[in-house]
Amino acid sequence: MRALSQDFYERPVLDVARDLIGCTVEHGDAAGVIVETEAYHESEPACHAFVGLTPRTRTLFGAPGRAYVYRSYGIHALLNAVCEPEGVGAAVLIRALAPLAGIDAMRARRGLERGALAGSRSAAAQLEQLCSGPGKLTQALGVSLAENGGCLSSGPVRIGPRARGWRDPPLLEGTRIGISRAVELRWRFCVAGSRHVSRPWPSAAGGADAARR
DNA sequence: CATGGGATTGACT
DNA sequence: GTCAATCCCATGC
């Protein structure tokens, strides 16, 4: 897979968040198509970079096109792509994928081979929920905190351009999930109608749910 | 040095 | 719907 170059990321973070929809993320044998993103920028308080340059935010303020991986709720590793010129703290959170490759390995890492999670769901539902959240997709891909600061062009985590069939995905936008500040900003993007996105699922028809937000 | 709060998920009522 | 798990790190004393 040819990867996106640094100048793709060295742009306004909202543009990158939109343009990453439909792009491909791969780590080892596993890969998926990005179907949901959120933008974060140092100018608003939901962004970790809002507090300024600290050991935690060093990657965020660093060169664009690197991975910013941090631990959330003590449990999950969340994957971001650092954006904007070096010195500006901004990143796109990858929130959901449509699985493409390495699905058996992803299922194993997610613990879906057995137990309650596996048993009661259809195969289609399992595939839809394999990477339908920012913590789920890092677990499925095997991405850990060790990947923080890594280059997204040269790996180990790499992001490539939109593949055939994902050239012009229909986008929905809404407010970001799971934050307590700057909740009004509509900086969340996803593929309209995709069942691989995290909850709440935006209405595919652009109905009440999409209009409300 | 102690404390508190998450860019979440899965299990349970 | 509620809630615990679990840890990094920013903040304040």
JSON list of N, CA and C (backbone and C1' of nucleotides) in Angstrom, two decimals, chain A residues 51 54-56 71 73-75 145, chain C residues 1 4-11:
[
{"chain": "A", "resi": 51, "resn": "VAL", "atom": "N", "xyz": [-4.01, 22.48, 26.98]},
{"chain": "A", "resi": 51, "resn": "VAL", "atom": "CA", "xyz": [-3.25, 22.86, 28.17]},
{"chain": "A", "resi": 51, "resn": "VAL", "atom": "C", "xyz": [-1.82, 23.29, 27.82]},
{"chain": "A", "resi": 54, "resn": "THR", "atom": "N", "xyz": [3.19, 19.68, 27.15]},
{"chain": "A", "resi": 54, "resn": "THR", "atom": "CA", "xyz": [3.53, 18.88, 28.33]},
{"chain": "A", "resi": 54, "resn": "THR", "atom": "C", "xyz": [4.12, 17.57, 27.81]},
{"chain": "A", "resi": 55, "resn": "PRO", "atom": "N", "xyz": [4.66, 16.74, 28.71]},
{"chain": "A", "resi": 55, "resn": "PRO", "atom": "CA", "xyz": [5.14, 15.44, 28.22]},
{"chain": "A", "resi": 55, "resn": "PRO", "atom": "C", "xyz": [4.08, 14.66, 27.45]},
{"chain": "A", "resi": 56, "resn": "ARG", "atom": "N", "xyz": [2.84, 14.75, 27.92]},
{"chain": "A", "resi": 56, "resn": "ARG", "atom": "CA", "xyz": [1.78, 14.02, 27.24]},
{"chain": "A", "resi": 56, "resn": "ARG", "atom": "C", "xyz": [1.51, 14.55, 25.85]},
{"chain": "A", "resi": 71, "resn": "ARG", "atom": "N", "xyz": [-3.53, 6.54, 26.31]},
{"chain": "A", "resi": 71, "resn": "ARG", "atom": "CA", "xyz": [-4.42, 5.64, 27.04]},
{"chain": "A", "resi": 71, "resn": "ARG", "atom": "C", "xyz": [-5.64, 6.39, 27.54]},
{"chain": "A", "resi": 73, "resn": "TYR", "atom": "N", "xyz": [-9.19, 6.17, 29.79]},
{"chain": "A", "resi": 73, "resn": "TYR", "atom": "CA", "xyz": [-9.89, 5.50, 30.88]},
{"chain": "A", "resi": 73, "resn": "TYR", "atom": "C", "xyz": [-9.05, 4.36, 31.47]},
{"chain": "A", "resi": 74, "resn": "GLY", "atom": "N", "xyz": [-7.73, 4.51, 31.38]},
{"chain": "A", "resi": 74, "resn": "GLY", "atom": "CA", "xyz": [-6.86, 3.50, 31.97]},
{"chain": "A", "resi": 74, "resn": "GLY", "atom": "C", "xyz": [-6.84, 2.19, 31.25]},
{"chain": "A", "resi": 75, "resn": "ILE", "atom": "N", "xyz": [-7.57, 2.05, 30.17]},
{"chain": "A", "resi": 75, "resn": "ILE", "atom": "CA", "xyz": [-7.75, 0.75, 29.55]},
{"chain": "A", "resi": 75, "resn": "ILE", "atom": "C", "xyz": [-7.42, 0.75, 28.07]},
{"chain": "A", "resi": 145, "resn": "LEU", "atom": "N", "xyz": [0.37, 1.73, 22.97]},
{"chain": "A", "resi": 145, "resn": "LEU", "atom": "CA", "xyz": [1.02, 3.01, 23.27]},
{"chain": "A", "resi": 145, "resn": "LEU", "atom": "C", "xyz": [2.42, 3.08, 22.68]},
{"chain": "C", "resi": 1, "resn": "DG", "atom": "P", "xyz": [-30.87, 5.94, 27.79]},
{"chain": "C", "resi": 1, "resn": "DG", "atom": "O5'", "xyz": [-30.46, 5.41, 29.24]},
{"chain": "C", "resi": 1, "resn": "DG", "atom": "C5'", "xyz": [-31.18, 5.98, 30.35]},
{"chain": "C", "resi": 1, "resn": "DG", "atom": "C4'", "xyz": [-31.16, 4.99, 31.49]},
{"chain": "C", "resi": 1, "resn": "DG", "atom": "C3'", "xyz": [-29.85, 4.94, 32.25]},
{"chain": "C", "resi": 1, "resn": "DG", "atom": "O3'", "xyz": [-29.90, 5.82, 33.35]},
{"chain": "C", "resi": 1, "resn": "DG", "atom": "C1'", "xyz": [-30.62, 2.71, 31.71]},
{"chain": "C", "resi": 4, "resn": "DA", "atom": "P", "xyz": [-19.50, 1.52, 40.51]},
{"chain": "C", "resi": 4, "resn": "DA", "atom": "O5'", "xyz": [-18.42, 0.36, 40.43]},
{"chain": "C", "resi": 4, "resn": "DA", "atom": "C5'", "xyz": [-18.85, -0.96, 40.08]},
{"chain": "C", "resi": 4, "resn": "DA", "atom": "C4'", "xyz": [-17.81, -1.63, 39.20]},
{"chain": "C", "resi": 4, "resn": "DA", "atom": "C3'", "xyz": [-16.36, -1.30, 39.56]},
{"chain": "C", "resi": 4, "resn": "DA", "atom": "O3'", "xyz": [-15.59, -2.47, 39.39]},
{"chain": "C", "resi": 4, "resn": "DA", "atom": "C1'", "xyz": [-16.79, -0.65, 37.33]},
{"chain": "C", "resi": 5, "resn": "DA", "atom": "P", "xyz": [-14.12, -2.48, 40.01]},
{"chain": "C", "resi": 5, "resn": "DA", "atom": "O5'", "xyz": [-13.25, -2.64, 38.68]},
{"chain": "C", "resi": 5, "resn": "DA", "atom": "C5'", "xyz": [-13.62, -3.64, 37.74]},
{"chain": "C", "resi": 5, "resn": "DA", "atom": "C4'", "xyz": [-12.77, -3.48, 36.49]},
{"chain": "C", "resi": 5, "resn": "DA", "atom": "C3'", "xyz": [-11.32, -3.10, 36.77]},
{"chain": "C", "resi": 5, "resn": "DA", "atom": "O3'", "xyz": [-10.47, -3.84, 35.94]},
{"chain": "C", "resi": 5, "resn": "DA", "atom": "C1'", "xyz": [-12.30, -1.50, 35.34]},
{"chain": "C", "resi": 6, "resn": "DT", "atom": "P", "xyz": [-9.01, -4.15, 36.38]},
{"chain": "C", "resi": 6, "resn": "DT", "atom": "O5'", "xyz": [-8.21, -2.87, 35.87]},
{"chain": "C", "resi": 6, "resn": "DT", "atom": "C5'", "xyz": [-8.12, -2.63, 34.48]},
{"chain": "C", "resi": 6, "resn": "DT", "atom": "C4'", "xyz": [-7.42, -1.30, 34.26]},
{"chain": "C", "resi": 6, "resn": "DT", "atom": "C3'", "xyz": [-6.22, -1.08, 35.19]},
{"chain": "C", "resi": 6, "resn": "DT", "atom": "O3'", "xyz": [-5.14, -0.56, 34.45]},
{"chain": "C", "resi": 6, "resn": "DT", "atom": "C1'", "xyz": [-7.69, 0.74, 35.33]},
{"chain": "C", "resi": 7, "resn": "DC", "atom": "P", "xyz": [-3.65, -0.84, 35.09]},
{"chain": "C", "resi": 7, "resn": "DC", "atom": "O5'", "xyz": [-2.82, 0.42, 34.55]},
{"chain": "C", "resi": 7, "resn": "DC", "atom": "C5'", "xyz": [-3.00, 0.83, 33.19]},
{"chain": "C", "resi": 7, "resn": "DC", "atom": "C4'", "xyz": [-2.76, 2.32, 33.11]},
{"chain": "C", "resi": 7, "resn": "DC", "atom": "C3'", "xyz": [-1.69, 2.83, 34.07]},
{"chain": "C", "resi": 7, "resn": "DC", "atom": "O3'", "xyz": [-1.02, 3.92, 33.46]},
{"chain": "C", "resi": 7, "resn": "DC", "atom": "C1'", "xyz": [-3.63, 4.01, 34.39]},
{"chain": "C", "resi": 8, "resn": "DC", "atom": "P", "xyz": [0.49, 3.69, 32.95]},
{"chain": "C", "resi": 8, "resn": "DC", "atom": "O5'", "xyz": [0.76, 5.03, 32.13]},
{"chain": "C", "resi": 8, "resn": "DC", "atom": "C5'", "xyz": [-0.03, 5.29, 30.97]},
{"chain": "C", "resi": 8, "resn": "DC", "atom": "C4'", "xyz": [-0.53, 6.73, 31.00]},
{"chain": "C", "resi": 8, "resn": "DC", "atom": "C3'", "xyz": [0.54, 7.73, 31.40]},
{"chain": "C", "resi": 8, "resn": "DC", "atom": "O3'", "xyz": [0.60, 8.71, 30.39]},
{"chain": "C", "resi": 8, "resn": "DC", "atom": "C1'", "xyz": [-1.46, 8.09, 32.63]},
{"chain": "C", "resi": 9, "resn": "DC", "atom": "P", "xyz": [1.88, 9.63, 30.28]},
{"chain": "C", "resi": 9, "resn": "DC", "atom": "O5'", "xyz": [1.30, 10.99, 30.89]},
{"chain": "C", "resi": 9, "resn": "DC", "atom": "C5'", "xyz": [0.05, 11.48, 30.44]},
{"chain": "C", "resi": 9, "resn": "DC", "atom": "C4'", "xyz": [-0.48, 12.49, 31.42]},
{"chain": "C", "resi": 9, "resn": "DC", "atom": "C3'", "xyz": [0.60, 13.38, 32.02]},
{"chain": "C", "resi": 9, "resn": "DC", "atom": "O3'", "xyz": [0.10, 14.68, 32.13]},
{"chain": "C", "resi": 9, "resn": "DC", "atom": "C1'", "xyz": [-0.69, 12.51, 33.69]},
{"chain": "C", "resi": 10, "resn": "DA", "atom": "P", "xyz": [0.74, 15.89, 31.32]},
{"chain": "C", "resi": 10, "resn": "DA", "atom": "O5'", "xyz": [-0.22, 17.08, 31.75]},
{"chain": "C", "resi": 10, "resn": "DA", "atom": "C5'", "xyz": [-1.61, 16.96, 31.49]},
{"chain": "C", "resi": 10, "resn": "DA", "atom": "C4'", "xyz": [-2.41, 17.67, 32.56]},
{"chain": "C", "resi": 10, "resn": "DA", "atom": "C3'", "xyz": [-1.78, 18.95, 33.09]},
{"chain": "C", "resi": 10, "resn": "DA", "atom": "O3'", "xyz": [-2.81, 19.90, 33.28]},
{"chain": "C", "resi": 10, "resn": "DA", "atom": "C1'", "xyz": [-2.08, 17.41, 34.87]},
{"chain": "C", "resi": 11, "resn": "DT", "atom": "P", "xyz": [-2.51, 21.38, 33.64]},
{"chain": "C", "resi": 11, "resn": "DT", "atom": "O5'", "xyz": [-2.88, 21.42, 35.18]},
{"chain": "C", "resi": 11, "resn": "DT", "atom": "C5'", "xyz": [-4.14, 20.90, 35.59]},
{"chain": "C", "resi": 11, "resn": "DT", "atom": "C4'", "xyz": [-4.17, 20.74, 37.09]},
{"chain": "C", "resi": 11, "resn": "DT", "atom": "C3'", "xyz": [-3.59, 21.94, 37.87]},
{"chain": "C", "resi": 11, "resn": "DT", "atom": "O3'", "xyz": [-4.60, 22.46, 38.71]},
{"chain": "C", "resi": 11, "resn": "DT", "atom": "C1'", "xyz": [-2.83, 19.88, 38.73]}
]
